[in-house]
Tab-separated table of C-alpha atoms and ligand atoms in Angstrom:
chain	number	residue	atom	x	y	z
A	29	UNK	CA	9.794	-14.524	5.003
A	30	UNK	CA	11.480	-17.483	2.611
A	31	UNK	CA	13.334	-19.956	5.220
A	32	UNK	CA	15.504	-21.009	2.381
A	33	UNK	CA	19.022	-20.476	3.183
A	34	UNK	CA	19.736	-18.854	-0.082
A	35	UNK	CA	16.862	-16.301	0.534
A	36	UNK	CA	17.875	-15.378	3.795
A	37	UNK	CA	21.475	-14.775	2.706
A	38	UNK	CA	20.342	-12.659	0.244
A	39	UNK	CA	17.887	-10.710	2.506
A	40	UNK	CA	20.907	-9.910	5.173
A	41	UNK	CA	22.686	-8.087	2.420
A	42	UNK	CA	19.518	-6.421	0.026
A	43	UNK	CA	18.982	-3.060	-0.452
A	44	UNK	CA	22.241	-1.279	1.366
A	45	UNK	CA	21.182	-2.857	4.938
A	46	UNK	CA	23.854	-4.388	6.874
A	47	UNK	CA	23.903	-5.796	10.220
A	48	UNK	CA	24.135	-4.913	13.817
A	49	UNK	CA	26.859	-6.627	15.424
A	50	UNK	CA	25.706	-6.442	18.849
A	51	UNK	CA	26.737	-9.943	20.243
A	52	UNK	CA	29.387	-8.759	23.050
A	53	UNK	CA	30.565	-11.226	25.337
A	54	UNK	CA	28.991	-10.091	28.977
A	55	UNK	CA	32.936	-9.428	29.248
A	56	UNK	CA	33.441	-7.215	25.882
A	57	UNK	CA	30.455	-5.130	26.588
A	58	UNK	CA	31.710	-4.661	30.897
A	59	UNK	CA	34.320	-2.807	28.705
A	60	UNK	CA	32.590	-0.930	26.738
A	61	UNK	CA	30.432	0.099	29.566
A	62	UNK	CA	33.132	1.062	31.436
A	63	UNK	CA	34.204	3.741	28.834
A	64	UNK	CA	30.708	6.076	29.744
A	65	UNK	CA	30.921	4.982	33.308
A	66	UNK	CA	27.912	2.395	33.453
A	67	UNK	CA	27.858	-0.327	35.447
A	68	UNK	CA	27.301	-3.975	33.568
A	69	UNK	CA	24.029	-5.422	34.714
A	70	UNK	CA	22.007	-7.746	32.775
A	71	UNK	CA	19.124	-5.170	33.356
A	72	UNK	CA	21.719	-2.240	31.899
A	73	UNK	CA	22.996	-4.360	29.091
A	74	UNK	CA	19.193	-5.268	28.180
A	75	UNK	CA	18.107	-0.465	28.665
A	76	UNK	CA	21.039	-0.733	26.566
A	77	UNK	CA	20.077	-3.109	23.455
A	78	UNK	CA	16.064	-2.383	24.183
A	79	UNK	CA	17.109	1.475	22.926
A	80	UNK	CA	18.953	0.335	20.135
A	81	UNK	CA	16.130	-2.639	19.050
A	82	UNK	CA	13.445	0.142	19.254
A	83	UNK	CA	15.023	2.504	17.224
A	84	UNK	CA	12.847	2.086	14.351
A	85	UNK	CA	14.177	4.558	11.347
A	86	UNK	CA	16.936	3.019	11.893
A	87	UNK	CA	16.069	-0.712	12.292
A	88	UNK	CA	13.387	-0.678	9.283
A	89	UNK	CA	15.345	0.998	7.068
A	90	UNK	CA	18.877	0.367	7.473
A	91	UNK	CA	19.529	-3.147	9.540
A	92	UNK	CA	18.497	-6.499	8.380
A	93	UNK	CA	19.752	-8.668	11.162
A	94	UNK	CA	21.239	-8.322	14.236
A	95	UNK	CA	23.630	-10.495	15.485
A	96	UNK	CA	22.703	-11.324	19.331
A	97	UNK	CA	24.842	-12.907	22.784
A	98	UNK	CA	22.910	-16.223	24.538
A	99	UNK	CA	21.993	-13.736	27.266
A	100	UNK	CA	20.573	-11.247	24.595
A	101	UNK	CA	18.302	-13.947	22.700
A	102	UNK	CA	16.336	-15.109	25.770
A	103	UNK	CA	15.885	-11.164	27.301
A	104	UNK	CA	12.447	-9.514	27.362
A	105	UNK	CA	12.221	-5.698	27.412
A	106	UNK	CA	11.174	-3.969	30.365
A	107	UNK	CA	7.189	-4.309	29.701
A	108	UNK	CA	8.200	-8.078	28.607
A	109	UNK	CA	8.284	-8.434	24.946
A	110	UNK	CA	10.841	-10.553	24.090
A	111	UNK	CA	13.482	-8.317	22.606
A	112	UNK	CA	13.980	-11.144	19.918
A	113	UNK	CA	10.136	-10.097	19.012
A	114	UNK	CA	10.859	-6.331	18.631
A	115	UNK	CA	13.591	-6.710	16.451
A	116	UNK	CA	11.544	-9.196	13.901
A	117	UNK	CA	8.414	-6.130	14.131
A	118	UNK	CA	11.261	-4.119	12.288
A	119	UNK	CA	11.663	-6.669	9.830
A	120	UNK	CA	15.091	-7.803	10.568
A	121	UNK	CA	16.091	-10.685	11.476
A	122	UNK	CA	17.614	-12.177	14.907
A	123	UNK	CA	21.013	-13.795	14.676
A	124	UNK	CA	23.324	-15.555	17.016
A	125	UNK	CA	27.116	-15.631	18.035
A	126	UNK	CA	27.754	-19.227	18.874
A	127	UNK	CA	31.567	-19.495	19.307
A	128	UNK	CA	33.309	-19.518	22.585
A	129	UNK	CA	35.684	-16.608	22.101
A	130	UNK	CA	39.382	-17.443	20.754
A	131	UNK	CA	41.826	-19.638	22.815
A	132	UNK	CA	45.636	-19.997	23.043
A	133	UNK	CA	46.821	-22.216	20.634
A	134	UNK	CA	48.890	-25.309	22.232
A	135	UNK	CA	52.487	-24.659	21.015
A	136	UNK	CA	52.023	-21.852	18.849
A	137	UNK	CA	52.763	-18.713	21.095
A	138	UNK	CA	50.810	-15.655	19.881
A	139	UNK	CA	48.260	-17.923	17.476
A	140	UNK	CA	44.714	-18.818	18.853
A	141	UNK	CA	41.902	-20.940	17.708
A	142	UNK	CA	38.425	-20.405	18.274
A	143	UNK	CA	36.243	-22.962	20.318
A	144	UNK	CA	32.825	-24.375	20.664
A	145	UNK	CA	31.933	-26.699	18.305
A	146	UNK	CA	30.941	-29.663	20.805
A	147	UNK	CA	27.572	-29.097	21.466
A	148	UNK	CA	27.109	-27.278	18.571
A	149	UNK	CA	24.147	-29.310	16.816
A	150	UNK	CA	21.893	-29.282	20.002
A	151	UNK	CA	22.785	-25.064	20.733
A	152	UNK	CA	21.825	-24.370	17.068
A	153	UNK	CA	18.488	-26.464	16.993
A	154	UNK	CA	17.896	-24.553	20.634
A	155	UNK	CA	18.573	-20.768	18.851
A	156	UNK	CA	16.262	-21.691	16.071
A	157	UNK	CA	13.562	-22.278	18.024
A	158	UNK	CA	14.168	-18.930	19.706
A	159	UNK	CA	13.892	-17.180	16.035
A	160	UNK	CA	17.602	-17.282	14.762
A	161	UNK	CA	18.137	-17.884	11.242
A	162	UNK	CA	21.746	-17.070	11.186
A	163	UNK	CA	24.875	-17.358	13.133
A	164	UNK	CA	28.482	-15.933	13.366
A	165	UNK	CA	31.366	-17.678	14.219
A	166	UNK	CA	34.682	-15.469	14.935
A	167	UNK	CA	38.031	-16.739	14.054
A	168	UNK	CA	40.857	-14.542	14.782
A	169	UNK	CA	44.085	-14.350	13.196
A	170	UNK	CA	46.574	-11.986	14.987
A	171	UNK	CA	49.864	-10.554	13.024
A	172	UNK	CA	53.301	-10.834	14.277
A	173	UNK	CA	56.073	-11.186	11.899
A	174	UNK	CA	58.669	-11.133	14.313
A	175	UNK	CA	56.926	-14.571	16.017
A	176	UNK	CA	55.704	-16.153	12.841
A	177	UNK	CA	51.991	-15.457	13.741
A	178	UNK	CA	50.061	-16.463	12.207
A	179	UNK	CA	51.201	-20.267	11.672
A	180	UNK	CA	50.288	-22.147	9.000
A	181	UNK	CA	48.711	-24.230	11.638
A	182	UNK	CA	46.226	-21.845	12.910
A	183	UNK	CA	44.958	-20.690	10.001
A	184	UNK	CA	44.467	-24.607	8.903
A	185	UNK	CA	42.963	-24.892	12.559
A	186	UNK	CA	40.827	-21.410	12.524
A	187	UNK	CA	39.001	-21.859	8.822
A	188	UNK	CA	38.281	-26.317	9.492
A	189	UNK	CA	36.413	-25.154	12.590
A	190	UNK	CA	35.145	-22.061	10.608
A	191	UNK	CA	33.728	-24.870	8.157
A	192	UNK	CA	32.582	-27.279	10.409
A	193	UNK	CA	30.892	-24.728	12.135
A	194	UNK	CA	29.020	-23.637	8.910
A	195	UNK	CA	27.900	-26.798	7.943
A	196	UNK	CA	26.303	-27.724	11.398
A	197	UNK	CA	24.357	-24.225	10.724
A	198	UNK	CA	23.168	-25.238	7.500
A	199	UNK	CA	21.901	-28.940	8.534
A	200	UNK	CA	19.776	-26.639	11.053
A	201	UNK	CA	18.786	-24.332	8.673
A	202	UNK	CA	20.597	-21.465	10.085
A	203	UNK	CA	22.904	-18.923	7.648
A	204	UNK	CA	26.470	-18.916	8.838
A	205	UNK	CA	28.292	-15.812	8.816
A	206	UNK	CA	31.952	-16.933	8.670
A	207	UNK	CA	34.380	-14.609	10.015
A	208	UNK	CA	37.676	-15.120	9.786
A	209	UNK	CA	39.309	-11.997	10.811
A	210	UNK	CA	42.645	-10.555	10.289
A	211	UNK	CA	43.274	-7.987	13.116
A	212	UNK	CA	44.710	-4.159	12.410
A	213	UNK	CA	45.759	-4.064	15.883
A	214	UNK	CA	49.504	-4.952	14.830
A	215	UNK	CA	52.710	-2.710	13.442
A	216	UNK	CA	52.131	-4.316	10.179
A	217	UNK	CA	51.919	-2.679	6.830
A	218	UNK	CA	49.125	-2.963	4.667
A	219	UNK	CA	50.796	-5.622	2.076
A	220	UNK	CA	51.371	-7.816	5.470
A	221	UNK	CA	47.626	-7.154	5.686
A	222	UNK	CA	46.827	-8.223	2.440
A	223	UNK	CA	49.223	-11.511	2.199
A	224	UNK	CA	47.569	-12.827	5.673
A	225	UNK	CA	44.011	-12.044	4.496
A	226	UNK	CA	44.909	-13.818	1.042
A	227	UNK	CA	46.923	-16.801	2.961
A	228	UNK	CA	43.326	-17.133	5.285
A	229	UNK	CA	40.650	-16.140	2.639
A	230	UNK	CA	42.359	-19.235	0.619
A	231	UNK	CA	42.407	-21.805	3.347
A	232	UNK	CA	38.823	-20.977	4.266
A	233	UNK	CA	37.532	-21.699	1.015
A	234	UNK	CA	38.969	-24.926	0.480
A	235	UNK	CA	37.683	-26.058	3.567
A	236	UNK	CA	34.288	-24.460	3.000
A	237	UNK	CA	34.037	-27.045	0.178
A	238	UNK	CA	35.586	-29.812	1.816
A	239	UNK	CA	32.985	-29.248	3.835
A	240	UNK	CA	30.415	-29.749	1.462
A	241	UNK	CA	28.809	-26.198	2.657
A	242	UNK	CA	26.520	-24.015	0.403
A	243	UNK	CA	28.621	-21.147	-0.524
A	244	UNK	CA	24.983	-19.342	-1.620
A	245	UNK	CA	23.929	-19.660	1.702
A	246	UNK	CA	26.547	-18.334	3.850
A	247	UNK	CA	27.771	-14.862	4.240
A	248	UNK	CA	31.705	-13.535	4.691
A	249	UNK	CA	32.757	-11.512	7.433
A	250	UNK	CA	35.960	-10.315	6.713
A	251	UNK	CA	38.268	-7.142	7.711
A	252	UNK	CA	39.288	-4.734	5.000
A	253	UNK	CA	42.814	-4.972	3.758
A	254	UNK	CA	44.376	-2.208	6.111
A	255	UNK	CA	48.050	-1.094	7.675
A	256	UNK	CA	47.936	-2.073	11.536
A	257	UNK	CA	47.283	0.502	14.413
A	258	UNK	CA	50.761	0.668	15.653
A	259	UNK	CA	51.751	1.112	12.130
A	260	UNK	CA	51.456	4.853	11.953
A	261	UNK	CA	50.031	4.771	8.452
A	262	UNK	CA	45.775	5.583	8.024
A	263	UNK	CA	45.299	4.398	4.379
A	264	UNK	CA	43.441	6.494	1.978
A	265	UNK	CA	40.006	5.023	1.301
A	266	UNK	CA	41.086	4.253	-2.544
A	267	UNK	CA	44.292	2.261	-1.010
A	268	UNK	CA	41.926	0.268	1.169
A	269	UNK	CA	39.209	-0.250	-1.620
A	270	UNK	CA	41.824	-1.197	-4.292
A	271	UNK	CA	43.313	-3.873	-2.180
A	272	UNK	CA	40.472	-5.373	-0.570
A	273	UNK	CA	38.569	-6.090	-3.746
A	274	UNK	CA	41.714	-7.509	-5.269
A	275	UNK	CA	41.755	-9.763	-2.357
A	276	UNK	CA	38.543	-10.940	-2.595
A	277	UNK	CA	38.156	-11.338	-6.713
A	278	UNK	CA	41.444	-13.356	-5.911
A	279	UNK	CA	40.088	-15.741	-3.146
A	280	UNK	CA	35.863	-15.257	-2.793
A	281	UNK	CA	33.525	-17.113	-5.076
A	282	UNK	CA	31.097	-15.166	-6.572
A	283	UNK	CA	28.572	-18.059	-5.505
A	284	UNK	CA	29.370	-15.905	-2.350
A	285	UNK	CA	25.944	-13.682	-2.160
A	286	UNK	CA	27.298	-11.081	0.375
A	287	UNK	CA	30.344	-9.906	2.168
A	288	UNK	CA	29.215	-7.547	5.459
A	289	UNK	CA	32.385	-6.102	7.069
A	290	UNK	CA	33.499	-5.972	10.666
A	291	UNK	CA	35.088	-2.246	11.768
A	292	UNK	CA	37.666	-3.705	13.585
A	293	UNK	CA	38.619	-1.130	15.542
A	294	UNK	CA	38.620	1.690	12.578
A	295	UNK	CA	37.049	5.263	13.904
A	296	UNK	CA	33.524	5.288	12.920
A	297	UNK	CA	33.752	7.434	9.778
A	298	UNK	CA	36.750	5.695	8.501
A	299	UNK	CA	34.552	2.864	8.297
A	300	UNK	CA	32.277	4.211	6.440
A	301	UNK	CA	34.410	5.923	4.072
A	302	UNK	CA	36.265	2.599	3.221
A	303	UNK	CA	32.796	0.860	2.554
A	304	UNK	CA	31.992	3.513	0.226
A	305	UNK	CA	35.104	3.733	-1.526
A	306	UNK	CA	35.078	-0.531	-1.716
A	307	UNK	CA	31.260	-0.138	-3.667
A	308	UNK	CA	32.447	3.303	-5.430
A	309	UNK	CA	34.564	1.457	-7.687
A	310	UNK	CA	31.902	-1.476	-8.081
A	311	UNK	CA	30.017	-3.358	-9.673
A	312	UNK	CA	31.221	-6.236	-7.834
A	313	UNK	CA	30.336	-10.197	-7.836
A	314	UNK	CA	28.690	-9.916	-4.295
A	315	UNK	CA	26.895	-7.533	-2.372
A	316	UNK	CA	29.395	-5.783	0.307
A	317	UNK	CA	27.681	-4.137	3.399
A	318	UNK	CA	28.530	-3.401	6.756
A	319	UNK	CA	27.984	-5.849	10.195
A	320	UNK	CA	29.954	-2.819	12.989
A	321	UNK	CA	29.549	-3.597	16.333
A	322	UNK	CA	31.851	-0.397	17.287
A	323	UNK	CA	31.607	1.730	14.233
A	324	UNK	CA	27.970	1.543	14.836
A	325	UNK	CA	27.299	1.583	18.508
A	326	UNK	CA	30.219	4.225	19.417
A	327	UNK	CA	28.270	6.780	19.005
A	328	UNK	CA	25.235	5.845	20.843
A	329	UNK	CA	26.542	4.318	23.732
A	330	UNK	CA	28.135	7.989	24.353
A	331	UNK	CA	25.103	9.591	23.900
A	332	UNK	CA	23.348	7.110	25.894
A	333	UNK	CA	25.273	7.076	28.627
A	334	UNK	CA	22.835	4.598	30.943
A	335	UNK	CA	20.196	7.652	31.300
A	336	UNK	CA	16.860	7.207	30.732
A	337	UNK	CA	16.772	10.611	29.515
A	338	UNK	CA	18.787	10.185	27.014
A	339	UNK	CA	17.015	7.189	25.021
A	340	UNK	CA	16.239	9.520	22.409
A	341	UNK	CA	19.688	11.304	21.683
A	342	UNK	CA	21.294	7.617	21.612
A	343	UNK	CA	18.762	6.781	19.361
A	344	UNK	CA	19.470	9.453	17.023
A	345	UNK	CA	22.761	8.644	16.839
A	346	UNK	CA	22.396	5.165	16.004
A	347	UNK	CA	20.006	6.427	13.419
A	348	UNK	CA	22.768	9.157	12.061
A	349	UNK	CA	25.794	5.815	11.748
A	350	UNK	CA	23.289	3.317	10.453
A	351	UNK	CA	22.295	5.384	8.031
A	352	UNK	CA	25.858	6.923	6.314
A	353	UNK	CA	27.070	2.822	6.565
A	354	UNK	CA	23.726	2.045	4.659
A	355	UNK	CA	24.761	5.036	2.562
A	356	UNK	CA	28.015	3.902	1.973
A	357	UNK	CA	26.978	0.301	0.901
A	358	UNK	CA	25.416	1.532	-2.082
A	359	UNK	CA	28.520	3.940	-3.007
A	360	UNK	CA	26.506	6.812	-2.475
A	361	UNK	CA	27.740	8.426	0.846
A	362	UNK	CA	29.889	11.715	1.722
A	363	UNK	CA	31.651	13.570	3.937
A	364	UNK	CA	29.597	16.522	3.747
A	365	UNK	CA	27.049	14.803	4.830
A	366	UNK	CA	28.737	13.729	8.563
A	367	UNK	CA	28.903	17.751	8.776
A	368	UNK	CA	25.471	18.635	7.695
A	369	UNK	CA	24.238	16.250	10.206
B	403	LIG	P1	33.500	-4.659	15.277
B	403	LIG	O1	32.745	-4.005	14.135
B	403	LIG	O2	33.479	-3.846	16.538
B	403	LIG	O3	34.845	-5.140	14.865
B	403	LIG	O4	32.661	-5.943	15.699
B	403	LIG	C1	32.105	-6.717	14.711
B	403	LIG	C2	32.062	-8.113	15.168
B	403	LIG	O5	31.012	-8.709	15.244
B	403	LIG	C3	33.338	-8.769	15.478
B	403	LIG	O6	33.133	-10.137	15.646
C-alpha cells in the first residue's frame, strides 16, 4: 500500500472500517482482565490479542488498523508469527500508542498533561521499522466545574504536546491520531460537554498549525459531545449527533480526512447508536468511524474468558461489534439488528 501520509489517513477511515483500539497499558488491560477472572501474563495478554488478530471476518472486513502497546508490537503468536504480521495478512494496518499515560499537572489540582515526548524521534523511527504507520497520542481533559478543571493551562499544555507529538510522527512518516479527549466520567451536563470539547478542539487546531503539521495526514480522535456518568442523563442518539457535528463544523477543518471515535466508557450499543445517528444526518466534511477499545472488546473478552475453548465464541463476538460499528459508520445500522443477532 501508498506510504504517503495522505493515503494512509485516508485508508484508516475508507469504506466504514474503523480501528481497534487495543493499546492497553500492561496496567489498563490487568483491569480488564480482572473483570472475567484472568490472570495478566504477557503469554495471556498475547491468547488474548492473537484471538482477536485472527479473527478474520472481522479484521478483513471491518478494521483497518489496530492501534498496538510496545509489548504488543514486538509479540509473536504462539507458533511464532509475529502478531504485527497477522494483522497486515488482513490488510490492516499496525499502529502504535506512544504516550506515557497522563500525569498530574504541577499546580493545577485535578488537570493532567500527558508525557513522552523526549525520546520521541528515536521510538518512532524504532516502531516504523517494526511496521507502524500510525500512532496515537492520548491527551486527557477531565471536567470539574467546582475546581476549575480543566485550566486554561492544561488544555494549552495537553494540545502543544498533542502537536509536537504529531509533527515528530510525520517527519517519520507515521499518521498521528491526535486524541484529545474530553472524559464523560464527570456530573456534568452535556452543554459543559460541549463548551470543553469546543474550548480543546480550538486550542488543538491552532497549535496543529503552529506546528506546521499536515492536517490531511492526521486523523482526530475525539469523544462525542455527551452528559457525564454521574450526571444521570443518557442522551438520545439525535442529542448526541446534533451536538457533536456542531462541534466539529465549528472547530475541525475539513482538510481533516477522518474523525474515528473513542467509546469512552459508553455501553457498547450506545456507541454504536451515536455513530450512526452522527453519519445518519450526514453528509459530512470528513469521514467519521469508530477506534473502541471497550465498546469493541467488551464483548469478547466475556466470551473469551482466558479458555482455549472458547476462541471461537470470543471471536464471534468481536465479529458481531465490529460489524454493527462498521454498520453504523456508514449510517446504515439498527437496533433490530443487535436482536436478530
Ligand atoms: P475506549 O474506546 O475504551 O475509550 O478506548 C479508546 C482509546 O484508545 C482511548 O485512548
Amino acid at each position: 500500500m501508498s506510504e504517503r501520509l495522505e493515503d494512509i489517513a485516508a485508508a484508516i477511515v475508507a469504506n466504514g472500517k474503523g480501528l481497534l483500539a487495543a493499546d492497553e497499558s500492561s496496567g489498563t488491560i490487568k483491569k480488564r482482565f480482572d473483570v472475567i477472572g484472568v490472570e495478566s501474563t504477557a503469554d495471556s495478554r498475547r491468547d488474548y490479542r492473537e484471538m482477536m488478530f485472527r479473527t478474520k471476518d472481522a479484521m478483513t472486513r471491518y478494521i483497518s488498523g489496530v492501534i498496538l502497546y510496545d509489548e504488543t508490537i514486538r509479540q509473536k503468536a504462539a507458533d511464532g508469527t509475529p502478531l504485527v504480521d497477522i494483522i497486515k495478512a488482513s490488510g490492516a494496518i499496525p499502529g502504535i500508542k506512544v504516550d506515557a499515560g497522563a500525569k498530574p499537572l504541577a499546580g493545577f489540582p485535578g488537570d493532567t498533561v500527558t508525557e513522552g515526548l523526549d525520546g520521541l524521534r528515536e521510538r518512532l523511527a524504532d516502531y516504523y521499522k517494526l511496521g507502524a504507520r500510525f500512532a496515537k497520542w492520548r491527551a486527557v481533559i477531565d471536567i470539574d466545574t467546582t475546581r476549575g478543571v480543566p485550566s486554561a493551562t492544561s488544555i494549552g499544555a495537553n494540545t502543544h504536546a498533542l502537536a509536537r507529538y504529531a509533527a515528530l510522527c510525520q517527519e517519520a512518516g507515521i499518521v498521528p491520531i491526535v486524541e484529545p479527549e474530553v472524559l464523560m466520567d464527570g456530573t456534568h451536563d452535556i452543554g459543559t460537554c460541549y463548551e470543553v470539547s469546543k474550548a480543546t478542539l480550538t486550542k488543538l487546531y491552532d497549535e496543529l498549525y503552529a506546528a506546521r503539521v499536515v492536517l490531511e495526514g492526521t486523523i482526530l480522535k475525539p469523544n462525542m459531545v455527551l452528559s457525564g456518568k454521574k450526571s444521570g442523563t443518557v442522551d438520545s442518539p439525535e442529542e448526541v449527533a446534533a451536538k457533536t457535528i456542531k462541534l466539529f463544523r465549528e472547530t475541525v477543518p475539513a482538510a481533516v480526512p477522518g474523525i474515528a471515535f473513542l467509546s469512552g466508557g459508553q455501553e457498547d450499543e450506545e456507541a454504536t447508536a451515536n455513530l450512526n445517528a452522527i453519519n445518519a444526518i450526514g453528509p459530512h466534511p470528513w469521514k467519521l468511524t469508530f477506534s473502541y477499545g471497550r465498546a469493541l472488546q467488551a464483548a469478547p473478552q466475556k466470551a473469551w474468558s482466558g479458555k482455549a475453548s472458547n476462541v471461537a465464541a470470543g471471536q464471534a463476538a468481536f465479529t458481531h461489534r465490529a460489524h454493527m460499528n462498521h454498520l453504523a459508520a456508514l449510517g446504515k445500522w439498527k437496533a433490530s439488528l443487535e436482536q436478530a443477532a
